[in-house]
Coordinates of C-alpha atoms and ligand atoms in Angstrom, one line a residue:
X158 CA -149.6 32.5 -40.3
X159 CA -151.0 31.7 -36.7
X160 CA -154.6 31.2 -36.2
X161 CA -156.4 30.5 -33.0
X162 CA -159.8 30.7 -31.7
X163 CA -161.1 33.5 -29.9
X164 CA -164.3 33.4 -27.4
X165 CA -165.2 36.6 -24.9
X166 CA -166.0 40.1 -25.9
X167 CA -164.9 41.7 -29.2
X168 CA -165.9 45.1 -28.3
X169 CA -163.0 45.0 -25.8
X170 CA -160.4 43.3 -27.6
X171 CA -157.8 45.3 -28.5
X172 CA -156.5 44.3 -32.1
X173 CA -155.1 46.1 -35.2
X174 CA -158.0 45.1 -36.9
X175 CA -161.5 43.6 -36.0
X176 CA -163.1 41.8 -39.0
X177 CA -167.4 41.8 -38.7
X178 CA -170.0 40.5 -41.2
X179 CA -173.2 42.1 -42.6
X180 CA -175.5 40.6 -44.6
X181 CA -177.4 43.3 -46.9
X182 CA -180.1 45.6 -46.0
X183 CA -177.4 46.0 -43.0
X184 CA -178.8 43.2 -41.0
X185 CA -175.6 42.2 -38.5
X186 CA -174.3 38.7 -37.5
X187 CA -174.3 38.7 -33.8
X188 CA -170.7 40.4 -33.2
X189 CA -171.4 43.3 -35.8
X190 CA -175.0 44.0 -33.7
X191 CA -172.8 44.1 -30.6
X192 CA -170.8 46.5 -32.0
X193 CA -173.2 48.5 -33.0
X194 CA -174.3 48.4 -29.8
X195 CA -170.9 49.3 -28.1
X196 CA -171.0 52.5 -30.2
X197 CA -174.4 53.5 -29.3
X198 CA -175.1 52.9 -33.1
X199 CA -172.7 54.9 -34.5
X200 CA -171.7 51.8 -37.0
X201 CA -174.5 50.8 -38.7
X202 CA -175.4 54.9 -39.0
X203 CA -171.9 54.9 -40.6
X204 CA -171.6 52.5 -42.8
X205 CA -175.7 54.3 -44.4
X206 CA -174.2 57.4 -44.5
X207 CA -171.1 55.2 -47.1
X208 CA -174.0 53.5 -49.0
X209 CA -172.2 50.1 -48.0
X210 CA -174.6 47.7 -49.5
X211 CA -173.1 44.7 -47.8
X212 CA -173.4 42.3 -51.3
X213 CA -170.5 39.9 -51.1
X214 CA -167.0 40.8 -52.1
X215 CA -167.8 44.7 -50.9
X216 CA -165.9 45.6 -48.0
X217 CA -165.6 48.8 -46.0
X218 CA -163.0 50.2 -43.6
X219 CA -163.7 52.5 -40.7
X220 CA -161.2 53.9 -37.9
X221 CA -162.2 54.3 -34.2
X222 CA -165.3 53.3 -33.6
X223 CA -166.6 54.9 -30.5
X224 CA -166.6 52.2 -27.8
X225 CA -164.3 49.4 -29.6
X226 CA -161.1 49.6 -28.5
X227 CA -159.2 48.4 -31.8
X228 CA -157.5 50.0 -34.2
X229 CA -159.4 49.3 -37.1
X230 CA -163.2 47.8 -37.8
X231 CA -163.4 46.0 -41.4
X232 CA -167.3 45.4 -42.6
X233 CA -167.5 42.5 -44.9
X234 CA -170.1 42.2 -47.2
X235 CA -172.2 39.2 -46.9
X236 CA -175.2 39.2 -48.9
X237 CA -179.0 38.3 -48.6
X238 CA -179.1 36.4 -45.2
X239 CA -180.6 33.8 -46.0
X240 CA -178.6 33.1 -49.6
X241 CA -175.4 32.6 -48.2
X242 CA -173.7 29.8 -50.2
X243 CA -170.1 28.5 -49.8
X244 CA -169.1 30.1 -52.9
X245 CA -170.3 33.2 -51.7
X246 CA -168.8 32.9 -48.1
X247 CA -165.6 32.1 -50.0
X248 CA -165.8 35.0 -51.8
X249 CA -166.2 37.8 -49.1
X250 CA -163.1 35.9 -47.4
X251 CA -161.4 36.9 -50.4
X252 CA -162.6 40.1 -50.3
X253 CA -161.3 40.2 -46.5
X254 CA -157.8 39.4 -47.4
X255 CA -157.4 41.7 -50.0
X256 CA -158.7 44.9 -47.8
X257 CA -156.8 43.4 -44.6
X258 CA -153.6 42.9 -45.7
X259 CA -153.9 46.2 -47.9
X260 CA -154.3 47.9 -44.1
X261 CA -150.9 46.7 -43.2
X262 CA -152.1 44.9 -40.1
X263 CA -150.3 42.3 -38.2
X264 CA -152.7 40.6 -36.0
X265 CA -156.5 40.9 -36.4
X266 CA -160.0 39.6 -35.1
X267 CA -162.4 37.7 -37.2
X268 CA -166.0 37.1 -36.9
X269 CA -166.6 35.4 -40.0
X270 CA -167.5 32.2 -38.6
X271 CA -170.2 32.9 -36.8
X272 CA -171.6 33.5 -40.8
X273 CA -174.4 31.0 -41.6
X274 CA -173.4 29.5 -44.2
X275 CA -175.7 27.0 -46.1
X276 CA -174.9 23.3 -45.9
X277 CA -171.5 23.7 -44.1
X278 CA -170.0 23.6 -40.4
X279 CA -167.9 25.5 -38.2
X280 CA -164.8 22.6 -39.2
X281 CA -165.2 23.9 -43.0
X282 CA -166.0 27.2 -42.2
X283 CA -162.6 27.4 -40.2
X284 CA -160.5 25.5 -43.0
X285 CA -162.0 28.0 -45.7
X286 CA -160.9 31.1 -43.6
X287 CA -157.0 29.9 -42.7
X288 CA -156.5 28.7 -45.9
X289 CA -157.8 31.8 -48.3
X290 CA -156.8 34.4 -46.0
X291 CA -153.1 32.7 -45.8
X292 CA -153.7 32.8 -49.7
X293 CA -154.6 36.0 -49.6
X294 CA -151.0 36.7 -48.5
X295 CA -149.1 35.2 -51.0
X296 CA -146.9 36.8 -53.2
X297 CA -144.0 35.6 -55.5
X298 CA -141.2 37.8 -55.4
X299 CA -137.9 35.3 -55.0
X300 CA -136.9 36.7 -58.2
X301 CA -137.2 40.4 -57.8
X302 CA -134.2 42.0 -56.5
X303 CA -136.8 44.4 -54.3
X304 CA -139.5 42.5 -52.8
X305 CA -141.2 45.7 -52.0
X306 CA -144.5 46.2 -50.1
X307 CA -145.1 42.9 -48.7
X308 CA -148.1 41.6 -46.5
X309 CA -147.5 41.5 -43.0
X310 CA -150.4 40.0 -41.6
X311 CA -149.5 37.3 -39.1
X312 CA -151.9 36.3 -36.6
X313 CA -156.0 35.8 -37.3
X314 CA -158.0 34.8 -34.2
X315 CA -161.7 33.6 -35.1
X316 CA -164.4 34.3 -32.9
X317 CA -166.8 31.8 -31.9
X318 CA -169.8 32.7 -29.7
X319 CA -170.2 29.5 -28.2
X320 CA -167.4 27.2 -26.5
X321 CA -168.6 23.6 -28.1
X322 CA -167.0 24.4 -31.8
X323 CA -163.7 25.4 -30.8
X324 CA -162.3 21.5 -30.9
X325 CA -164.1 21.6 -34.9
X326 CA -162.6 25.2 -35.5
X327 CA -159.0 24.1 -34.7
X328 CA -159.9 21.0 -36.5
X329 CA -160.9 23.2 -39.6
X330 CA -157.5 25.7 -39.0
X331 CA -154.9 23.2 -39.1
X332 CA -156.6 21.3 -42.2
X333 CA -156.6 25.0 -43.8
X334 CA -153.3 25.3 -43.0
X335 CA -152.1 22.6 -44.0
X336 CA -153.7 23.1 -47.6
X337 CA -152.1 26.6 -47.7
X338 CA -149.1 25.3 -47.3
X339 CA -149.7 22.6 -49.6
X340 CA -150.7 25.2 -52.4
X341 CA -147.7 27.8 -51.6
X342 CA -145.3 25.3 -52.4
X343 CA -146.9 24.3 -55.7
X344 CA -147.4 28.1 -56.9
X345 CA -144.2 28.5 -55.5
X346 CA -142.4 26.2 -58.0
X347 CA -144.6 27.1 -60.5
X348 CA -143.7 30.3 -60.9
X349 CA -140.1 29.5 -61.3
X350 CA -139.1 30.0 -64.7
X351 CA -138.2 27.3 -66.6
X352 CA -134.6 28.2 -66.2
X353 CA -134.4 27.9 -62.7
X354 CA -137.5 25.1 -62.3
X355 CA -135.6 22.1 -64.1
X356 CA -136.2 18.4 -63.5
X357 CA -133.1 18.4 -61.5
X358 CA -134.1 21.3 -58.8
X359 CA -137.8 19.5 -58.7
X360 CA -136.1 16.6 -57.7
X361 CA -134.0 18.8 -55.0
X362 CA -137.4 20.4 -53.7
X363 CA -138.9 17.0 -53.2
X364 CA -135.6 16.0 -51.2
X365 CA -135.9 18.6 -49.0
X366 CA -139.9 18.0 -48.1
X367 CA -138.7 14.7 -47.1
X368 CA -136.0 15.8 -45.2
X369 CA -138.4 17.8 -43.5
X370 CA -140.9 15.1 -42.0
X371 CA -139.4 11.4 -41.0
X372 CA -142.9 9.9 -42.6
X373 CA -141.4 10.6 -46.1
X374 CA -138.8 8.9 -48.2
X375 CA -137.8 10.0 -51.5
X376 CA -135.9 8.1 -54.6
X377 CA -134.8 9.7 -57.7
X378 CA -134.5 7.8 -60.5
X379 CA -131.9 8.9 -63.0
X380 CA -132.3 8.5 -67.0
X381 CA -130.0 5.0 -66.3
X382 CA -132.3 3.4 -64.4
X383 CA -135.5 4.7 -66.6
X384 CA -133.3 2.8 -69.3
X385 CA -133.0 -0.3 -67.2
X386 CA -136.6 -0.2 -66.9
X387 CA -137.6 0.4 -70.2
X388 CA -139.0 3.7 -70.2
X389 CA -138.8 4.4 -74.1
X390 CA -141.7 6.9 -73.7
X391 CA -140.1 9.0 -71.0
X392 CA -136.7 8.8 -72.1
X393 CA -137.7 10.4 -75.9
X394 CA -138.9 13.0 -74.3
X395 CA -136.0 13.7 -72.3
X396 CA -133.6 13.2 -75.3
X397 CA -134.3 16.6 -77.2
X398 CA -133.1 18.7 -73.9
X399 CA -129.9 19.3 -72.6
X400 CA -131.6 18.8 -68.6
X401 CA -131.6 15.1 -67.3
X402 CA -135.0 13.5 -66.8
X403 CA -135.5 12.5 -63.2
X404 CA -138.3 10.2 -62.1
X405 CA -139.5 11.3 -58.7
X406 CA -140.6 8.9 -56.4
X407 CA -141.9 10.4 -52.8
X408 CA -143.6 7.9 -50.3
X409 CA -145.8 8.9 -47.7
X410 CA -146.6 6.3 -44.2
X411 CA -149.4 7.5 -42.4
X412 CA -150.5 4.1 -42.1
X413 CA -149.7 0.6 -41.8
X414 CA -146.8 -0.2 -43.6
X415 CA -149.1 -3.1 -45.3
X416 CA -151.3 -0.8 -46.1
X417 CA -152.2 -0.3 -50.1
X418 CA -151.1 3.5 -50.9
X419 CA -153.0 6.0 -53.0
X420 CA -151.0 7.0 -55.7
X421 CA -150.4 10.2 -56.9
X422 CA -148.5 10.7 -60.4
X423 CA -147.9 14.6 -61.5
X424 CA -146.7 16.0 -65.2
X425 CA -143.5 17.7 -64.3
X426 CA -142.8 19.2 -67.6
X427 CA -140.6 22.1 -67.0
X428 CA -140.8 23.8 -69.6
X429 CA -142.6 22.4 -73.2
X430 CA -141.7 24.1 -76.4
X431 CA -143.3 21.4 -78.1
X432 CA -140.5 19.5 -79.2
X433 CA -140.3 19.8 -83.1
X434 CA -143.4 20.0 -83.8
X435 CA -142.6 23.7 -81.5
X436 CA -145.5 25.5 -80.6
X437 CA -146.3 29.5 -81.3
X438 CA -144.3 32.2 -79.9
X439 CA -147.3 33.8 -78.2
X440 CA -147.7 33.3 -74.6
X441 CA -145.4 30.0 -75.0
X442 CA -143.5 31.2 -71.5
X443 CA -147.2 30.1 -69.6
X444 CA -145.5 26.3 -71.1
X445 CA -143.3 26.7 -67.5
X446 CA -146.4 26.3 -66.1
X447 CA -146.6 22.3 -68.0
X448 CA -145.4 20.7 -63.9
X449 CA -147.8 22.0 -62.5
X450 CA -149.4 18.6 -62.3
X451 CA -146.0 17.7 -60.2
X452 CA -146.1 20.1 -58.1
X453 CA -149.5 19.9 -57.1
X454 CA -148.6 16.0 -55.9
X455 CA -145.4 17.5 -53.6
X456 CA -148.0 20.4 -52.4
X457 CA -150.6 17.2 -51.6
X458 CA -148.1 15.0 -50.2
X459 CA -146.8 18.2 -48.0
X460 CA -150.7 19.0 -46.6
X461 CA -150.7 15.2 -45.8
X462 CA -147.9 15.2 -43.9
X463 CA -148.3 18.4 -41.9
X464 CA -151.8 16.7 -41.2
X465 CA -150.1 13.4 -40.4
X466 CA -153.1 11.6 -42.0
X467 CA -153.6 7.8 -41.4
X468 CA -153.1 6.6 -44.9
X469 CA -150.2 5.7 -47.0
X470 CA -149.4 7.7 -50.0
X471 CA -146.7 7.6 -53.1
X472 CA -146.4 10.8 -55.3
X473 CA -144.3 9.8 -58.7
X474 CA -143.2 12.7 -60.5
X475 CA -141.6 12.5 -64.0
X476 CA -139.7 15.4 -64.7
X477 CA -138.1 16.4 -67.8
X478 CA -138.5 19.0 -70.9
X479 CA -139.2 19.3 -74.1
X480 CA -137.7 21.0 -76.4
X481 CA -136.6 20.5 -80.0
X482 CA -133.0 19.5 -80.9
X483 CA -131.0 17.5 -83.0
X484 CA -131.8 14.4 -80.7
X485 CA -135.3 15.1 -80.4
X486 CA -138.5 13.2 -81.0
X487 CA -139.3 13.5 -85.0
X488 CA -143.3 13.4 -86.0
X489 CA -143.1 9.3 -87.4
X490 CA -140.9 8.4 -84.8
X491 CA -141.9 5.3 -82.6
X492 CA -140.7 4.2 -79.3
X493 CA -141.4 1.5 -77.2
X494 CA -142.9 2.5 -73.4
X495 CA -142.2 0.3 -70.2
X496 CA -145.9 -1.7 -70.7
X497 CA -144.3 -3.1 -73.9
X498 CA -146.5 -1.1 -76.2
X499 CA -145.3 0.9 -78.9
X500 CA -146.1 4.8 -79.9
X501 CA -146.1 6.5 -83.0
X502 CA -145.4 9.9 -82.0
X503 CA -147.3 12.1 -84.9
X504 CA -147.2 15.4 -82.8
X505 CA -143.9 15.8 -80.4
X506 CA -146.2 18.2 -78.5
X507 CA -148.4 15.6 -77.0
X508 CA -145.4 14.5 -74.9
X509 CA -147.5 14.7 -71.8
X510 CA -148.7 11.5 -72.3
X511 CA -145.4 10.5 -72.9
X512 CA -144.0 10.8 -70.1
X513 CA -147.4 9.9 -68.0
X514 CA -147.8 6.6 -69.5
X515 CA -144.3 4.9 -68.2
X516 CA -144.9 6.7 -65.0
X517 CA -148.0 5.1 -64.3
X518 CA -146.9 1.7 -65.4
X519 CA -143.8 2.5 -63.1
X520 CA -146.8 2.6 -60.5
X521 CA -147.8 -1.2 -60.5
X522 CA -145.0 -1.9 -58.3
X523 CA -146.2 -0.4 -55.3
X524 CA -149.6 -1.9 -55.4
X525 CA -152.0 0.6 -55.3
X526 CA -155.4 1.3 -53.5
X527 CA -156.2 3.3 -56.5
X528 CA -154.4 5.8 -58.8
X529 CA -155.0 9.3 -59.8
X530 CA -152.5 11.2 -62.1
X531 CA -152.9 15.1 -62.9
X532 CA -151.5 17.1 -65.7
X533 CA -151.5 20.2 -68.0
X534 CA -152.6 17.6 -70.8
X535 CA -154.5 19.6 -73.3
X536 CA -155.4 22.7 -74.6
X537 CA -158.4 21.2 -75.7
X538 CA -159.7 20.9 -72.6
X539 CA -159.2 24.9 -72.1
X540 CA -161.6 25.2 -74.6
X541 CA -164.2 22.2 -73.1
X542 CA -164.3 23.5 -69.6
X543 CA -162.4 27.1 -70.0
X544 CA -161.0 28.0 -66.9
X545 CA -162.8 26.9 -64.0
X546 CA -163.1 23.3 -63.5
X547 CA -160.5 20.7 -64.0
X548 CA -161.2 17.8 -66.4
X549 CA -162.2 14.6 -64.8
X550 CA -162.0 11.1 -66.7
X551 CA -161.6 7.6 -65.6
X552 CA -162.1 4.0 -65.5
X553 CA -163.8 3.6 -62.1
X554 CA -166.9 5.6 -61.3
X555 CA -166.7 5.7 -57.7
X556 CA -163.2 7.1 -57.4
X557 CA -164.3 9.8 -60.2
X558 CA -167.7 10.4 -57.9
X559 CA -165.2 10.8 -54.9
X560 CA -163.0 13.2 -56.6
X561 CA -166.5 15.0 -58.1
X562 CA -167.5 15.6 -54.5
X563 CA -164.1 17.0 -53.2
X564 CA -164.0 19.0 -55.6
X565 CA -167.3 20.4 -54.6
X566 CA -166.5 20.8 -50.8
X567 CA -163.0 22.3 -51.4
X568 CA -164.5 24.8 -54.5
X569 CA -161.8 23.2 -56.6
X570 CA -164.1 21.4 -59.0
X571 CA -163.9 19.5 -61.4
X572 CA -166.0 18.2 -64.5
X573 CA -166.3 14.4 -65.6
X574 CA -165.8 13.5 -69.3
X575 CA -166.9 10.4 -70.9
X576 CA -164.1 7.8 -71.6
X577 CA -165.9 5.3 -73.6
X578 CA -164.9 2.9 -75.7
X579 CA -165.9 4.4 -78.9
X580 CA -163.6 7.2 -78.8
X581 CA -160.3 5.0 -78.6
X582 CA -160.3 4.1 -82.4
X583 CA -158.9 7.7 -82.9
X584 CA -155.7 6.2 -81.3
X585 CA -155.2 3.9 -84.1
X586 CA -152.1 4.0 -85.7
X587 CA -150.8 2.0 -89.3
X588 CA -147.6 1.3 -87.9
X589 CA -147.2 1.0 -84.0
X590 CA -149.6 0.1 -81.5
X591 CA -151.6 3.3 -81.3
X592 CA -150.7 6.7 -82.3
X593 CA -149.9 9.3 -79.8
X594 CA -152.6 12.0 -81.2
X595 CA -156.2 11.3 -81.7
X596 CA -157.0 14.2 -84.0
X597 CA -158.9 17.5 -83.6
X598 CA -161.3 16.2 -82.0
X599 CA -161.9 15.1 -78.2
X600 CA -158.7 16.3 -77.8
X601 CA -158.9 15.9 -73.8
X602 CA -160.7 12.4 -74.5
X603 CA -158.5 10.4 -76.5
X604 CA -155.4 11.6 -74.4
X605 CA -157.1 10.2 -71.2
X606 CA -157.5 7.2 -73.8
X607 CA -154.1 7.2 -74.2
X608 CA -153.4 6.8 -70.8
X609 CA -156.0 4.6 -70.0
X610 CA -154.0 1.7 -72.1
X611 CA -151.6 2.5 -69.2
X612 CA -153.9 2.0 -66.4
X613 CA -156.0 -1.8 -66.9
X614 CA -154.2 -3.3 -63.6
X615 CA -156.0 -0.4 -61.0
X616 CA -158.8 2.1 -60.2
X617 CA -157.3 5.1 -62.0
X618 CA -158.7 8.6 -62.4
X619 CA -157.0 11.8 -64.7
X620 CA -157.5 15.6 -64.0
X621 CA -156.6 17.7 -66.8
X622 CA -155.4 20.5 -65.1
X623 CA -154.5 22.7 -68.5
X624 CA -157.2 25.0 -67.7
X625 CA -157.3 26.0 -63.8
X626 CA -153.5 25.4 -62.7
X627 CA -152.2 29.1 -63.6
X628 CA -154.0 32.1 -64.2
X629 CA -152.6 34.5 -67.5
X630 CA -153.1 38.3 -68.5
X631 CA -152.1 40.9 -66.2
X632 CA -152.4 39.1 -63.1
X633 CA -150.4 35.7 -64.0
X634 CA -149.4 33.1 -62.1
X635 CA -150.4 29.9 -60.5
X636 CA -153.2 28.7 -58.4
X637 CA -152.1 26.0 -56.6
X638 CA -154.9 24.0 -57.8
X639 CA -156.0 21.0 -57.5
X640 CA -154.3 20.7 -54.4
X641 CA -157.5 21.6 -52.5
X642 CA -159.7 18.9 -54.0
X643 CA -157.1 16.5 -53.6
X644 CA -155.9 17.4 -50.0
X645 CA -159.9 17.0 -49.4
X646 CA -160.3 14.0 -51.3
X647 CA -157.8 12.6 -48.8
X648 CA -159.4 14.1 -45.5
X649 CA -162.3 12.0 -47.2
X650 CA -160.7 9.1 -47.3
X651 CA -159.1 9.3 -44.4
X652 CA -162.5 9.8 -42.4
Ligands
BES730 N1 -148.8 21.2 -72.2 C1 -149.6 21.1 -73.3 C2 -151.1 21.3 -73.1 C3 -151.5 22.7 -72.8 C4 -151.6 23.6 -73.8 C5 -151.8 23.1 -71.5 C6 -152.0 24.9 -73.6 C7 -152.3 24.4 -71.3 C8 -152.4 25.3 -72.3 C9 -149.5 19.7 -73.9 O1 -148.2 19.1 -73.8 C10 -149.7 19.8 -75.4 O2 -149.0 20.5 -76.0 N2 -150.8 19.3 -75.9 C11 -151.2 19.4 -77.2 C12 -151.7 18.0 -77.7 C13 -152.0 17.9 -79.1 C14 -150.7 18.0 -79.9 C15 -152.7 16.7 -79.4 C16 -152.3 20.4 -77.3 O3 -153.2 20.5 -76.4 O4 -152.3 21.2 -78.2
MN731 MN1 -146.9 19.7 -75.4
ZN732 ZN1 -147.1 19.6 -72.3

């Protein structure tokens, strides 16, 4: 989708559809009071006579206005004037997509960012409109043999009233872009069943993002070199399913080549049945969603490279299943990871951590500024944080303050657990070095314990994504998050 800013007179544009703001007791943003204007009043006598309220999220339709030479006029809600919080812009944006592209138009007009919006500027204002309305657009239909009604909306043009913003506004449109993109591919592989998403096609789709940009190199490791390394944990995984493992490894230079890189390490479990310890029947198709972790690092790594930001990245994806078989992991079992340390595996369905641990050991050898893995970890933290905010732990407060704040300015927030000391004695086990379940309880604590045995040699900070990654019920799928708070946690850093 093509945005662009837009400056002169909206009255006389001539669009498919012209997109205005009011706040409620009708009072217009500048463009929907020249409208009214335009049309001798005729809107704001319209949209009384409809009741529109203008609270956030309503929206209301209307088809030649007198003296407005578009097609269409859509009124967006945007409640009390002087309450208007990012969360609540976001959410008449949403409320914009949905009625837009239900009107089957191609190109349209936006006045939306001349919205004041508490504590934010036109750059963010911009980067919240490309990016939700080119969400807004998204649908997953590579497996339907009839696509059907699709959105056709291709081309948004913001207004701006005054000249100065338009270098922040196209600042803010390719950095929503860029996330959009970065968010389609992740929902995009997330959706694929488990069938079709294998460790072996993930590996393909990260091959083809860097065939796509000469600032990224990829390496796949194959189960032969995770055995020359040493990766017991990864590799017992991998042994209970039919579907090689594959370790991805993408690099990212935006920088100088001596420049440390900030690592990103995803869960790209496939599909998890739980191994033998196999989970419930119910709702255990949603356990295609357990890469999501992985595929929010290729949909990061692909925002950073449309954005060619200065900084130097790796993404290292372990990808395998985990099913039960003959060959499987057996509760008892213990296996030796790539740190040396060895894992009593009392619950084959806490193979997350598993895999994560060798990956982020794997890590060391590209030095890095600082670490941050992501993964479906734990139900438990479902029930801590329920569906809204990622978990947050870590060993170093500043990077976990960083990520807080992203979170915050992308509205893709997370929540910081404690990772203290006292809870790692739940890891103990009789026989190996530590067990890989810490009981009932602080289930999404003691796996961040886990992996924090993994993590002494850098700044290192976990997102349990179990929780906000994919959406169920009627209206499943994924959400492409965290790739928002971690494409902004990036532009952060990046300055
Ligand atoms: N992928 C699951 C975590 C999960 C469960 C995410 C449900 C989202 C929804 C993970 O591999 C797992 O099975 N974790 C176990 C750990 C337990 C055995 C300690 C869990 O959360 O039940
Ligand atoms: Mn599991
Ligand atoms: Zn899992």
């Amino acid at each position: 989708m093509d945005f662009a800013p837009h400056t002169g007179a909206i009255d006389k544009k001539r669009t498919h559809c012209l997109i205005v703001g009011f706040h409620e007791k009708l009072k217009p943003t500048p463009s929907a009071e020249l409208l009214d204007r335009a049309s001798n009043g005729t809107l704001v006598k319209v949209l009384k006579r409809e009741g529109f309220k203008a609270r956030t999220g309503d929206t209301l339709l209307l088809h030649q206005l007198p003296g407005c030479r578009s097609d269409r006029i859509l009124v967006v809600g945007l409640g009390k004037k002087k309450e208007l919080s990012p969360a609540q812009f976001a959410k008449s944006i949403d409320a914009t997509a949905k009625a837009l592209t239900a009107t089957h138009s191609k190109q349209a007009l936006c006045a939306l960012p001349e919205a004041q919006v508490e504590e934010v500027d036109i750059r963010w204002k911009a980067r919240q409109l490309a990016l939700r309305l080119q969400q807004g657009c998204y649908r997953f239909t590579s497996m339907k043999s009839e696509a059907g009604d699709l959105p056709v909306l291709s081309r948004v043009d913001f207004h701006l009233d005054d000249r100065q913003n338009s270098k922040e506004l196209e600042r803010g449109i390719i950095e929503g872009k860029a996330m959009a993109s970065g968010m389609t591919l992740a929902k995009d592989l997330a959706n694929l069943p488990g069938n079709v998403c294998t460790p072996t096609y993930l590996a393909d789709q990260a091959i083809r993002l860097a065939d796509r940009f000469s600032t990224v190199k990829v390496t796949i490791l194959e189960e032969s070199d995770m055995e020359k390394l040493g990766m017991g944990a990864l590799l017992s995984v991998s042994r209970g399913s039919r579907q090689p493992a594959k370790l991805i490894v993408l690099e990212y230079l935006g920088a100088k080549a001596k420049d440390k890189p900030i690592t990103l390490v995803g869960k790209g479990l496939t599909f998890d049945a739980g191994g033998i310890s196999l989970k419930p029947a119910q709702n255990m198709d949603e356990m295609k969603y357990d890469m999501c972790g992985g595929a929010s690092v290729l949909g990061t790594l692909l925002a950073a490279a449309e954005m060619a930001l200065p900084l130097n990245l790796v993404g290292v994806i372990p990808a395998s299943e985990n099913l039960p078989d003959g060959e499987a992991n057996k509760p008892g079992d213990i296996v030796k990871s790539m740190a040396g340390k060895t894992v009593e595996i009392l619950n084959t369905d806490a193979e997350g951590r598993l895999i994560l641990c060798d990956a982020l050991t794997f890590t060391e050898r590209y030095d890095p500024e600082l670490v941050i893995d992501i993964a479906t970890l734990t139900g438990a933290c479902v029930v801590a944080l329920g569906h809204h905010a990622s978990g947050l732990l870590g060993n170093d407060d500043k990077l976990c303050q960083a990520l807080l704040k992203a979170g915050r300015t992308s509205l893709d927030r997370a929540w910081q657990l404690p990772l203290w000391e006292d809870y790692q004695d739940q890891l103990k086990s009789n026989f190996a070095d530590m067990a890989n379940i810490g009981g009932r309880d602080a289930g999404t604590i003691t796996a961040a314990c886990f992996l924090s045995r993994f993590t002494e040699k850098f700044q290192w900070a976990h997102l349990d994504i179990a929780g906000t990654a994919w959406i169920s019920g009627q209206n499943k799928g994924a959400t492409g998050r965290p790739v928002p708070l971690l494409t902004q946690f990036l532009l952060d850093r990046a300055g």
